[in-house]
């Protein structure tokens, strides 16, 4: 199995930046794609960004040009650098590992104040 833990969430003013981290442990070699999702209050969970083992990336249109996903294989960590944050980015952000298993972290809260 794969165990994921997110960190880096918090409260930030609009226009600010945050970097989220997701550390993976367990059957790490079974992971092909790592992704960040978010769920805003009253909304369904949505894909924010994804990165494959070949470093191909994909982003939701709403975050293109503002968010960057990256991975450090030596640290078993995936990052989400978020810049130019908007109040509508407020959500719980989840890390997901996709491969032989489909694993989710518990989430980290990001709140952007106007």
mmCIF file of C-alpha atoms in Angstrom:
data_model
loop_
_atom_site.group_PDB
_atom_site.id
_atom_site.type_symbol
_atom_site.label_atom_id
_atom_site.label_comp_id
_atom_site.label_asym_id
_atom_site.label_seq_id
_atom_site.Cartn_x
_atom_site.Cartn_y
_atom_site.Cartn_z
ATOM 1 C CA UNK A 1 0.000 0.000 0.000
ATOM 2 C CA UNK A 2 0.902 3.667 -0.290
ATOM 3 C CA UNK A 3 0.634 6.196 2.517
ATOM 4 C CA UNK A 4 0.395 9.903 1.663
ATOM 5 C CA UNK A 5 0.641 12.900 3.957
ATOM 6 C CA UNK A 6 0.129 16.502 2.864
ATOM 7 C CA UNK A 7 1.492 19.616 4.530
ATOM 8 C CA UNK A 8 1.951 23.301 3.828
ATOM 9 C CA UNK A 9 -1.614 24.539 3.932
ATOM 10 C CA UNK A 10 -2.641 27.646 5.808
ATOM 11 C CA UNK A 11 -4.140 31.103 5.614
ATOM 12 C CA UNK A 12 -2.833 33.528 3.014
ATOM 13 C CA UNK A 13 -3.999 36.805 1.547
ATOM 14 C CA UNK A 14 -5.142 37.053 -2.034
ATOM 15 C CA UNK A 15 -2.149 37.415 -4.328
ATOM 16 C CA UNK A 16 0.063 35.435 -2.001
ATOM 17 C CA UNK A 17 1.795 32.103 -2.405
ATOM 18 C CA UNK A 18 1.918 28.740 -0.697
ATOM 19 C CA UNK A 19 3.756 25.514 -1.368
ATOM 20 C CA UNK A 20 2.078 22.238 -0.550
ATOM 21 C CA UNK A 21 4.053 19.059 -0.022
ATOM 22 C CA UNK A 22 2.963 15.429 -0.211
ATOM 23 C CA UNK A 23 5.277 12.771 1.170
ATOM 24 C CA UNK A 24 4.729 9.200 0.032
ATOM 25 C CA UNK A 25 5.740 6.041 1.853
ATOM 26 C CA UNK A 26 5.129 2.347 1.372
ATOM 27 C CA UNK A 27 4.969 0.807 -2.103
ATOM 28 C CA UNK A 28 6.279 3.935 -3.795
ATOM 29 C CA UNK A 29 7.500 2.163 -6.922
ATOM 30 C CA UNK A 30 3.888 1.190 -7.636
ATOM 31 C CA UNK A 31 2.946 4.847 -8.196
ATOM 32 C CA UNK A 32 2.717 6.054 -11.793
ATOM 33 C CA UNK A 33 0.957 9.371 -11.391
ATOM 34 C CA UNK A 34 0.772 11.809 -8.500
ATOM 35 C CA UNK A 35 -1.941 14.411 -8.441
ATOM 36 C CA UNK A 36 -3.378 17.227 -6.386
ATOM 37 C CA UNK A 37 -7.120 17.584 -5.995
ATOM 38 C CA UNK A 38 -9.177 20.077 -4.042
ATOM 39 C CA UNK A 39 -12.643 20.297 -2.588
ATOM 40 C CA UNK A 40 -14.119 23.691 -1.913
ATOM 41 C CA UNK A 41 -17.052 24.080 0.509
ATOM 42 C CA UNK A 42 -20.218 22.749 -1.086
ATOM 43 C CA UNK A 43 -18.382 21.627 -4.210
ATOM 44 C CA UNK A 44 -17.197 18.317 -5.608
ATOM 45 C CA UNK A 45 -13.566 17.354 -5.464
ATOM 46 C CA UNK A 46 -11.730 18.466 -8.620
ATOM 47 C CA UNK A 47 -8.376 17.763 -10.191
ATOM 48 C CA UNK A 48 -5.911 20.620 -9.786
ATOM 49 C CA UNK A 49 -2.688 19.213 -11.242
ATOM 50 C CA UNK A 50 -1.030 15.895 -12.030
ATOM 51 C CA UNK A 51 2.449 14.659 -12.821
ATOM 52 C CA UNK A 52 3.428 11.300 -14.260
ATOM 53 C CA UNK A 53 6.517 9.220 -13.629
ATOM 54 C CA UNK A 54 7.798 10.614 -16.921
ATOM 55 C CA UNK A 55 7.280 14.163 -15.623
ATOM 56 C CA UNK A 56 4.373 14.953 -17.920
ATOM 57 C CA UNK A 57 2.103 17.465 -16.248
ATOM 58 C CA UNK A 58 -1.505 18.516 -16.541
ATOM 59 C CA UNK A 59 -3.388 21.393 -14.933
ATOM 60 C CA UNK A 60 -6.934 22.528 -14.452
ATOM 61 C CA UNK A 61 -7.654 25.572 -16.597
ATOM 62 C CA UNK A 62 -8.409 27.589 -13.466
ATOM 63 C CA UNK A 63 -4.844 27.235 -12.157
ATOM 64 C CA UNK A 64 -2.759 27.254 -15.340
ATOM 65 C CA UNK A 65 -0.005 29.830 -15.136
ATOM 66 C CA UNK A 66 -0.405 30.152 -11.348
ATOM 67 C CA UNK A 67 0.257 26.663 -9.965
ATOM 68 C CA UNK A 68 3.195 24.356 -10.636
ATOM 69 C CA UNK A 69 3.407 20.681 -9.767
ATOM 70 C CA UNK A 70 6.787 19.034 -9.345
ATOM 71 C CA UNK A 71 8.327 15.956 -7.770
ATOM 72 C CA UNK A 72 11.509 15.096 -5.915
ATOM 73 C CA UNK A 73 11.978 11.353 -6.255
ATOM 74 C CA UNK A 74 14.875 11.320 -3.804
ATOM 75 C CA UNK A 75 12.537 12.666 -1.125
ATOM 76 C CA UNK A 76 9.453 10.749 -2.273
ATOM 77 C CA UNK A 77 7.711 14.107 -2.324
ATOM 78 C CA UNK A 78 5.404 15.921 -4.714
ATOM 79 C CA UNK A 79 4.954 19.666 -4.459
ATOM 80 C CA UNK A 80 2.298 22.108 -5.520
ATOM 81 C CA UNK A 81 3.615 25.650 -5.770
ATOM 82 C CA UNK A 82 0.667 28.021 -5.729
ATOM 83 C CA UNK A 83 1.068 31.671 -6.648
ATOM 84 C CA UNK A 84 -1.286 34.582 -7.266
ATOM 85 C CA UNK A 85 -3.770 32.888 -5.001
ATOM 86 C CA UNK A 86 -7.424 33.889 -5.199
ATOM 87 C CA UNK A 87 -10.238 33.495 -2.673
ATOM 88 C CA UNK A 88 -11.774 30.887 -4.966
ATOM 89 C CA UNK A 89 -8.695 28.714 -4.420
ATOM 90 C CA UNK A 90 -9.894 28.185 -0.850
ATOM 91 C CA UNK A 91 -10.367 24.446 -0.382
ATOM 92 C CA UNK A 92 -9.046 21.315 1.222
ATOM 93 C CA UNK A 93 -6.220 20.075 -0.978
ATOM 94 C CA UNK A 94 -5.638 16.348 -1.327
ATOM 95 C CA UNK A 95 -2.728 14.380 -2.679
ATOM 96 C CA UNK A 96 -3.461 11.255 -4.710
ATOM 97 C CA UNK A 97 -1.142 8.466 -5.824
ATOM 98 C CA UNK A 98 -2.287 6.390 -8.790
ATOM 99 C CA UNK A 99 -0.771 3.101 -9.883
ATOM 100 C CA UNK A 100 -1.140 -0.375 -8.478
ATOM 101 C CA UNK A 101 -3.042 1.312 -5.669
ATOM 102 C CA UNK A 102 -5.282 4.359 -5.593
ATOM 103 C CA UNK A 103 -4.240 6.237 -2.473
ATOM 104 C CA UNK A 104 -5.316 9.539 -0.964
ATOM 105 C CA UNK A 105 -3.887 11.705 1.760
ATOM 106 C CA UNK A 106 -6.055 13.192 4.524
ATOM 107 C CA UNK A 107 -5.890 16.696 3.023
ATOM 108 C CA UNK A 108 -4.604 20.100 4.040
ATOM 109 C CA UNK A 109 -6.682 23.262 4.306
ATOM 110 C CA UNK A 110 -5.846 26.288 2.177
ATOM 111 C CA UNK A 111 -7.709 29.505 2.929
ATOM 112 C CA UNK A 112 -7.236 32.601 0.799
ATOM 113 C CA UNK A 113 -8.605 35.816 2.251
ATOM 114 C CA UNK A 114 -9.698 38.731 0.113
#
